[in-house]
XYZ file of C-alpha atoms in Angstrom:
498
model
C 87.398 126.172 87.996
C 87.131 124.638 84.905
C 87.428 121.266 84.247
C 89.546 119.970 81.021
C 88.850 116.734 79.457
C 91.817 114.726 81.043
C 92.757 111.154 82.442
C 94.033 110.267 85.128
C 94.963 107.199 88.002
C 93.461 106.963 91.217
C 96.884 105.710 93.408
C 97.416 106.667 97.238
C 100.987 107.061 97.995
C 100.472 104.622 100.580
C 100.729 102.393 97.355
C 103.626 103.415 96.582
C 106.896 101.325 96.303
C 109.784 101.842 97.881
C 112.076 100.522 101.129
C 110.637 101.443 103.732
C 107.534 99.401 104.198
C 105.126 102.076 102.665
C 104.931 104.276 100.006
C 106.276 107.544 100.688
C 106.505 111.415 99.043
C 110.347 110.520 98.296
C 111.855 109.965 95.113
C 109.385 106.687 94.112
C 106.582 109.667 94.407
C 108.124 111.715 91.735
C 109.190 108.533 89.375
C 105.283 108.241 89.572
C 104.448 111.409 88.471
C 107.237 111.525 85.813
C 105.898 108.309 84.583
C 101.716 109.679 84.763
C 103.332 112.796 82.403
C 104.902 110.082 80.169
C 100.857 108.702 79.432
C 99.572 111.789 78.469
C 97.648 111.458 82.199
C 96.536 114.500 83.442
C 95.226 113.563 86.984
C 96.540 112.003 90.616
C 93.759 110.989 92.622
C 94.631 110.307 96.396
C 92.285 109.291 99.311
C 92.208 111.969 102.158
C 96.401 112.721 103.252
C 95.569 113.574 107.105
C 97.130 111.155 110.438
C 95.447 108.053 110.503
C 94.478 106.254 113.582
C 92.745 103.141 114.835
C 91.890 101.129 111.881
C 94.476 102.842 109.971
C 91.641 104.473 107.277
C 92.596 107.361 105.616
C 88.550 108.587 106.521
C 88.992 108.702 110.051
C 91.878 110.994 110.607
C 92.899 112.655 113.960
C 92.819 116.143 111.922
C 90.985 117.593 108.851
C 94.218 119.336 108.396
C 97.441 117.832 109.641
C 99.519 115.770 107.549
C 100.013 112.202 108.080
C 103.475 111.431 109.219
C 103.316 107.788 107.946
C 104.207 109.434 104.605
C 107.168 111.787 105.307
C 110.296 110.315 102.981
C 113.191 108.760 105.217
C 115.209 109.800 101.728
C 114.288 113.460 101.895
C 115.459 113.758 105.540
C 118.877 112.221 104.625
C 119.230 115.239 102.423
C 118.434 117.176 104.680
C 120.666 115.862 107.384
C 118.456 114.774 109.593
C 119.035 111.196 108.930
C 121.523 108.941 108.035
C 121.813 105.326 106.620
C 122.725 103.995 109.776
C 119.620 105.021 111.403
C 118.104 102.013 109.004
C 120.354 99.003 110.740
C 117.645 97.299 112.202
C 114.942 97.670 109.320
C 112.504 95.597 109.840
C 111.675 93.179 106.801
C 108.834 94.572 105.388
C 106.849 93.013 102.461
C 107.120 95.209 99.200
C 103.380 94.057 98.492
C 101.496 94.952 101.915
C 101.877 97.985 104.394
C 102.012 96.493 107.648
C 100.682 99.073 109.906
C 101.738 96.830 112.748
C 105.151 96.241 111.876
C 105.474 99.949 110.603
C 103.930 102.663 112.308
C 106.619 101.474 115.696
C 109.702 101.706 113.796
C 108.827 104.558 111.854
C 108.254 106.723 114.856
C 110.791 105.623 116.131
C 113.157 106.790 112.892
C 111.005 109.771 112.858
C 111.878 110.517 116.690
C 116.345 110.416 115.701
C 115.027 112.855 112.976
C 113.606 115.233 115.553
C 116.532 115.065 117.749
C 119.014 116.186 115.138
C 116.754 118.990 113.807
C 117.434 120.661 117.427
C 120.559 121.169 115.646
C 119.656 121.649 112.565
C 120.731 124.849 109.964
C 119.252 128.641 110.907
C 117.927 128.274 107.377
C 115.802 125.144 108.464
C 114.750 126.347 111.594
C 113.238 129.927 109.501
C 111.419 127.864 107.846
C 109.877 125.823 110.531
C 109.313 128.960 112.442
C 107.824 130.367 109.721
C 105.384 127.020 109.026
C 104.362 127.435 112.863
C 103.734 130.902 112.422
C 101.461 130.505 109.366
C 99.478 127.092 110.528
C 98.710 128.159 114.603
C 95.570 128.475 113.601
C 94.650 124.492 113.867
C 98.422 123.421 114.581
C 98.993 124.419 118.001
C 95.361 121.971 118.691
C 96.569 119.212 116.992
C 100.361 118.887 118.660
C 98.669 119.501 121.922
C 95.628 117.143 121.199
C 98.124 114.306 119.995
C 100.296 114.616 123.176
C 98.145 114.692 125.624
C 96.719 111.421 123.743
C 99.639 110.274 123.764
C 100.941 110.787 127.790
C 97.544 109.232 128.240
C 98.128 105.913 126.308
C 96.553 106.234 123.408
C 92.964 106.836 124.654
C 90.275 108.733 123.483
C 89.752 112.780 124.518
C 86.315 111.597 126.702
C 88.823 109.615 128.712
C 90.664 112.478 129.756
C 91.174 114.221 132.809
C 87.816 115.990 132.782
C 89.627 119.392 133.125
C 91.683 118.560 129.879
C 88.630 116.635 128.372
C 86.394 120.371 129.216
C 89.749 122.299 128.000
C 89.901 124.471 131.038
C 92.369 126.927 130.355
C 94.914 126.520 133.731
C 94.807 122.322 132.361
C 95.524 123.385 129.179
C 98.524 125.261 130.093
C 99.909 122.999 132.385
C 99.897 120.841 129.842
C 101.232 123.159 127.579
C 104.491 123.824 129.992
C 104.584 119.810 130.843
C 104.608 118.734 126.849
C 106.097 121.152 125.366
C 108.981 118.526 123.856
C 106.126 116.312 122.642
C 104.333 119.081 121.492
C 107.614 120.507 119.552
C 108.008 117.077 117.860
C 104.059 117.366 116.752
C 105.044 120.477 114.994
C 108.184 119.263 113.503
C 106.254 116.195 111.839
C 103.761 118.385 109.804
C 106.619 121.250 109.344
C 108.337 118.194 107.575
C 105.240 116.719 105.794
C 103.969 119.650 104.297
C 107.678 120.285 103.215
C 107.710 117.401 101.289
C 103.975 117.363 100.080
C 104.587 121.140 98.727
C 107.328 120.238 96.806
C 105.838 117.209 95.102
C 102.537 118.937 94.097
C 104.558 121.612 92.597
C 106.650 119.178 90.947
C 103.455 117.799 89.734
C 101.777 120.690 88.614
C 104.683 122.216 86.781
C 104.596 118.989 84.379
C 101.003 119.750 83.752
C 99.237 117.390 86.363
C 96.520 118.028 88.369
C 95.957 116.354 92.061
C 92.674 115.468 93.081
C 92.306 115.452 96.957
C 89.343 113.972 98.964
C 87.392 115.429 102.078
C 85.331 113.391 104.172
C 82.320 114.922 105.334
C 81.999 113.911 108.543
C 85.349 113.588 111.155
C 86.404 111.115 113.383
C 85.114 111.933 117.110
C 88.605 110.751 118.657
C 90.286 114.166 116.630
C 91.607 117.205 117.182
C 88.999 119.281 115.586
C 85.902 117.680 118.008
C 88.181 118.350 120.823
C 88.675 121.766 119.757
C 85.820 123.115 118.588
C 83.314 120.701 120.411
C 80.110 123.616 120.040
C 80.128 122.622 116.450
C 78.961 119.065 116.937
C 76.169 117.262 118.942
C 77.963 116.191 122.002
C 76.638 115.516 125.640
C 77.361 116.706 129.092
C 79.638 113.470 129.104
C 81.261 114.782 125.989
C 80.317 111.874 124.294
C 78.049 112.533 120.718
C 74.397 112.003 121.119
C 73.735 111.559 117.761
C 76.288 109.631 114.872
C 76.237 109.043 111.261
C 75.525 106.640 108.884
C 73.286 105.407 106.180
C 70.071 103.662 106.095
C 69.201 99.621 105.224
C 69.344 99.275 101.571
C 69.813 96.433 98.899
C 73.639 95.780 99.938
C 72.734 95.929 103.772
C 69.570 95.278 106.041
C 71.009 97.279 109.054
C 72.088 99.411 106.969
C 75.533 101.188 107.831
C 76.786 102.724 111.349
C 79.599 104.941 110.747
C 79.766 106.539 114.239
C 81.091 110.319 113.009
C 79.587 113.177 114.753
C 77.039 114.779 113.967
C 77.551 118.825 113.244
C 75.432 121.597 114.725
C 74.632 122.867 111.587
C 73.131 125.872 113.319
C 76.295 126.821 115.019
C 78.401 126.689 111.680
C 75.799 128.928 110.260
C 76.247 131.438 113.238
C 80.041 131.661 112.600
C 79.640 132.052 108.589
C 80.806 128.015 108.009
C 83.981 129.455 109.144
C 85.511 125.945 109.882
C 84.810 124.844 106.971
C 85.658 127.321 105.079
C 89.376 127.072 106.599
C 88.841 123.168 105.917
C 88.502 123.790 102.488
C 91.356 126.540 102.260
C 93.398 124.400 103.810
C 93.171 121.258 101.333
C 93.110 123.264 98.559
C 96.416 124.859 99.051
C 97.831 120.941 99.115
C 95.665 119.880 96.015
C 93.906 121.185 92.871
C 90.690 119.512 93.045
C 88.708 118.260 95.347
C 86.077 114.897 95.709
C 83.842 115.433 98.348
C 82.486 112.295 100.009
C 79.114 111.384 100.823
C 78.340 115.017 99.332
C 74.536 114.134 99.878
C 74.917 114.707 103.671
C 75.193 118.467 102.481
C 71.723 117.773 101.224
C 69.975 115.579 103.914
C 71.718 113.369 106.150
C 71.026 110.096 107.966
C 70.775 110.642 111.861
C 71.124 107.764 114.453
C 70.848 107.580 118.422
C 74.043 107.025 120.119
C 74.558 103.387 121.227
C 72.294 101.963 118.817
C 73.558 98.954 117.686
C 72.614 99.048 114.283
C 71.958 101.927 111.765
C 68.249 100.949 110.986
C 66.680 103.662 113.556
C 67.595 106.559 112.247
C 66.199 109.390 110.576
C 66.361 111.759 107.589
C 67.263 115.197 108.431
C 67.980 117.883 106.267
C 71.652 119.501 105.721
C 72.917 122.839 105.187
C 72.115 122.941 101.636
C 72.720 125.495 99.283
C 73.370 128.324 102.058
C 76.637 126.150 102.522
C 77.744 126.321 99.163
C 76.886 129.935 98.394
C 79.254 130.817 101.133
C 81.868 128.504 100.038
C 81.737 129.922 96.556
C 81.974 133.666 98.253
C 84.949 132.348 100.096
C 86.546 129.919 97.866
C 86.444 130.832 94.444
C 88.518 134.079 92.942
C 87.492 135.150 89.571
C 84.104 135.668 88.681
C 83.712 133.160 85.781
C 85.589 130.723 88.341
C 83.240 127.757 89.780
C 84.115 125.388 92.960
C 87.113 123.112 92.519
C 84.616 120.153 93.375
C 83.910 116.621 92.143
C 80.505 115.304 94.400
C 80.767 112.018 95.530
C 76.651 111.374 94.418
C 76.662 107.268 95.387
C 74.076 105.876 97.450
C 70.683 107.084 97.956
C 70.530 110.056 95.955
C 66.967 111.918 95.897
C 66.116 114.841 93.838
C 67.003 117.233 96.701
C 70.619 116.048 96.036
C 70.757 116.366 92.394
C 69.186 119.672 92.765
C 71.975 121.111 94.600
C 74.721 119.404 92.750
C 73.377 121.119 89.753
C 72.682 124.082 91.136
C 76.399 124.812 91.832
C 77.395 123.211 88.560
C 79.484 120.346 90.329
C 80.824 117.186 88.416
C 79.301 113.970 89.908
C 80.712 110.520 89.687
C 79.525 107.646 87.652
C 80.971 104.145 88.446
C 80.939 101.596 85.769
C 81.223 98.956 87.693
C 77.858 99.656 88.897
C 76.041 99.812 85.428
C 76.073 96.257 84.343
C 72.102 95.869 85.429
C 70.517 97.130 82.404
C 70.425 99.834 79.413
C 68.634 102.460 81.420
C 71.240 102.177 84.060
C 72.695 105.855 84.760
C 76.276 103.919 85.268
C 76.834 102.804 81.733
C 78.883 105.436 79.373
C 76.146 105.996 77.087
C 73.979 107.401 79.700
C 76.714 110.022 81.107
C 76.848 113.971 80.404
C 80.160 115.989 80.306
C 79.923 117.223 83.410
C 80.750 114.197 85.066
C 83.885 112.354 86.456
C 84.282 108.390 84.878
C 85.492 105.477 87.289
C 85.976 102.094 86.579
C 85.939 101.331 89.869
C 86.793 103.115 93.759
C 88.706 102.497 96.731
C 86.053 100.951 98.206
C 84.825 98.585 95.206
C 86.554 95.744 94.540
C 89.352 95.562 91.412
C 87.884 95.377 87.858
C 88.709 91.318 87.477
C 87.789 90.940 91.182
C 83.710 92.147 90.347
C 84.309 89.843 87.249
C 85.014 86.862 89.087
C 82.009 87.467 91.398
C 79.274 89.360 89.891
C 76.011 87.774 89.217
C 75.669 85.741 85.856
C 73.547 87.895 84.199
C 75.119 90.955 85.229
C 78.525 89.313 83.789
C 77.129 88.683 80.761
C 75.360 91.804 80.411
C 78.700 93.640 80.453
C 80.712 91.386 78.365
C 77.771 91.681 75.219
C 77.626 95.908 76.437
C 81.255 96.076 75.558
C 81.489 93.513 73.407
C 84.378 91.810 74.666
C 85.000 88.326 75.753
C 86.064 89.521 78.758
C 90.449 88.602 78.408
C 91.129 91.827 79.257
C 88.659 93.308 80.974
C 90.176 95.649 83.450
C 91.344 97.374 80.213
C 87.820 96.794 78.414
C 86.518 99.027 81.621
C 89.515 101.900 81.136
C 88.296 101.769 77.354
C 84.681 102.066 78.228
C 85.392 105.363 80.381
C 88.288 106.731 78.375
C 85.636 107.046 75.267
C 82.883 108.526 77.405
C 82.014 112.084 77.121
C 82.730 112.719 80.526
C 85.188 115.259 81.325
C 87.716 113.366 83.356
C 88.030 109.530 83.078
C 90.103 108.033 86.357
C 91.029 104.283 86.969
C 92.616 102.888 90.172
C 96.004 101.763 89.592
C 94.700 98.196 90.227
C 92.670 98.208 87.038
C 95.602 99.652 85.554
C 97.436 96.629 85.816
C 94.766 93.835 85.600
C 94.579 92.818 89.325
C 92.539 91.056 91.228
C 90.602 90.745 94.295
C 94.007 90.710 96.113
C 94.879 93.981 95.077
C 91.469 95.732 96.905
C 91.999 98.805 98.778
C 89.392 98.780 100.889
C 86.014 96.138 101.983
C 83.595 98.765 103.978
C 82.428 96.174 105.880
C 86.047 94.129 106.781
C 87.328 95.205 110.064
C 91.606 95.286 109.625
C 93.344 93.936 106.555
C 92.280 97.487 104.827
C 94.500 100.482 103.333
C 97.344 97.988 102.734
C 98.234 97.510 98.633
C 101.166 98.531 97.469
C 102.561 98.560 93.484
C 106.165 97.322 92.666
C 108.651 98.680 91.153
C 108.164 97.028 88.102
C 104.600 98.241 87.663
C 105.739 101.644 86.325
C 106.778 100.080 83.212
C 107.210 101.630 79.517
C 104.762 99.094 77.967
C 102.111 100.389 80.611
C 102.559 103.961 79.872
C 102.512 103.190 76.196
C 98.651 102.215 76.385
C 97.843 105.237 78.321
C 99.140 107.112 75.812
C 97.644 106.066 72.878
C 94.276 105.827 74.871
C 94.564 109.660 75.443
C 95.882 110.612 71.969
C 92.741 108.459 70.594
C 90.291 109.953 72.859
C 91.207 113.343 73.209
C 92.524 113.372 77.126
């Protein structure tokens, strides 16, 4: 595709405000994208949309495709009957500043669960359509409502805790438990009939006033999902079911164990065999929700960092080499329509990038990502604005940095004073100093979190990678969308031609 010189705001609608104790894809979604079109912003940026689980991180998901139900609007099932405002008597009192998984994810099922019951009810026209949904999704839905209710008629736990028949998915277990949970199964489908409902209907309310969403992919999936359950061939897994090899990164400056992430590893051998089919429905499949899409830790398409199973650490691992261009070649056969048409890709190129990784980012033609929050080290650093190309995509700062004013705060003397005399600025405003910094840049699209949007702090951080709980949680106000706000966006694209 090709990429326009645009701006945008990096916001999961998570973040969101509204009522009901996290953001939603109701009407506070659309006063956000009727306020980005007010800037002159072209862009959304979301973290990955899928059912979270333990930990409640967007990057470990139950499914590479399912929706996640945490963000279906309580105001669009009203209108659709389904609800009604006495369903919300005994809302708990959530703080408009946090998401508080604990306090929500109970009492939303639970609201979710009334919404269910009435649909058996519900209009002929409704029902079409959720036949219709079924019809066109069986593909990975009919796995993922059975996966999630047998997890859930067995507390929660993990698919290697199963009933080894059910664990082994022998077919006269998995019809049994077809015929036993076929309610809980029904009310599977009817969350992601309803979420991609909603989610369609934004997007195209986005797109038609000239935004574009950028999505996000993980490489690597959560073990404890529907898609290793399903398709378990595809990944290194033992007699015990249990992977034998898990990802990860190696020791570097930030970390001396480096980093244990604990994903499966794939059989890149066996996607090969079946023409990268899965992924090649993976990517179908997000791309029909979004326009774009970042692909994290794209260097593990490259070479990626192999460690035993059960090591404590990630230090004793290994480089091995990934898929490579083969991968992309067929992505681009299967993805991409017209012939002057290139991948709708941004590649997440942080971390230990060798030449082997550059090489086949360039080779495809993909936009990187440049962080200038990283670049405050020296004049040669690759981070600073002055050192980008076009083809690139601008960030003050990520999910998983801290806020613009937070790295102020902290950062190392000379690497504070290094940025204040780089952008000459005395360092009163420096969120917006950043936005300036990256909004000048050649590089094609320019993207700030929402934090550095409005001058937060530390408080404000999405995400610490090495915090267990306390993550994903942020959320705006409704006073954040202000005029003033959208008035500096504006005259921050009109100056620099976004």
């Amino acid at each position: 595709m090709k990429f326009n010189r645009s701006g945008g705001i990096l916001l999961h609608p998570t973040s969101l405000p509204g009522p009901y104790g996290i953001g939603d894809l109701g009407p506070q979604a659309y006063r956000f994208v009727d306020w980005l079109a007010s800037t002159g912003c072209k862009l959304w940026q979301t973290l990955p949309l899928g059912p979270t689980g333990y930990g409640d991180s967007p990057y470990q998901c139950f499914s590479a495709f399912a929706g996640n139900p945490y963000l279906i609007s309580f105001d669009g099932l009203i209108e659709d009957g389904l609800l009604m405002q006495d369903d919300f008597a005994d809302m708990p009192d959530f703080d408009a500043s946090r998401v508080d998984f604990g306090l929500l994810i109970p009492w939303k099922l639970e609201i979710l669960q009334k919404a269910f019951s009435r649909f058996q009810s519900a209009s002929d026209e409704l029902r079409a359509e959720f036949d219709e949904f079924c019809n066109n999704n069986t593909s990975w839905l009919d796995d993922f409502a059975l996966f999630m209710s047998i997890k859930e008629a067995n507390g929660g736990g993990a698919w290697n805790e199963w009933d080894v028949s059910l664990r082994n998915r022998k077919k006269s277990a998995m019809d049994k438990a077809r015929r036993e949970l076929s309610e809980s199964i029904l009310r599977y489908f009817f969350y992601q009939f309803i979420f991609f409902r909603q989610w369609d209907r934004l997007r195209a309310y986005a797109n038609e006033r000239d935004i574009r969403i950028i999505g996000d992919i993980p490489i690597f999936i959560a073990y404890d999902s529907a898609d290793a359950w399903s398709n378990q061939k595809l990944f290194f897994l033992g007699e015990d079911s249990l992977p034998t090899v898990v990802a990860g990164v190696p020791p570097d400056y930030f970390s001396a164990t480096g980093q244990l992430w604990g994903n499966p590893l794939y059989r890149w051998d066996e996607h090969q065999k079946t023409g990268y089919a899965w992924w090649l429905d993976r990517f179908r499949a997000v791309l029909k929700m979004v326009d774009v899409v970042r692909v994290d830790h794209f260097r593990g398409f490259a070479g990626y960092w192999e460690i035993p199973f059960g090591s404590p650490t990630a230090e004793h691992g290994q480089w091995i080499p990934g898929p490579g261009s083969d991968f992309f070649k067929t992505m681009n056969i299967g993805l991409v329509t017209a012939s002057d048409a290139e991948l709708p890709i941004i590649a997440e190129d942080l971390g230990v990038i060798t030449p082997d990784v550059v090489a086949l980012r360039d080779e495809f033609n993909l936009p990187g990502m440049r962080i200038l929050q990283f670049g405050f080290s020296g004049a040669d650093n690759p981070f600073l604005p002055h050192n980008y190309i076009s083809n690139c995509v601008a960030y003050t700062g990520t999910h998983d940095n801290d806020t613009a004013l937070g790295w102020l705060d902290t950062a190392p003397e000379e690497e504070r004073e290094f940025a204040l005399r780089y952008l000459r600025v005395d360092g009163s405003d420096f969120a917006w100093d950043l936005i300036h910094g990256i909004w000048s840049s050649v590089a094609v699209y320019a993207v700030t979190p929402m934090q550095d949007a409005l001058s937060l702090g530390t408080e404000a951080r999405m995400n610490f990678p090495s915090k267990l709980g306390g993550n994903w949680e942020w959320r705006m106000t409704d006073a954040d969308l202000s005029d003033e706000l959208a008035g500096k966006f504006r005259e921050l694209n009109k100056l620099y031609l976004r």
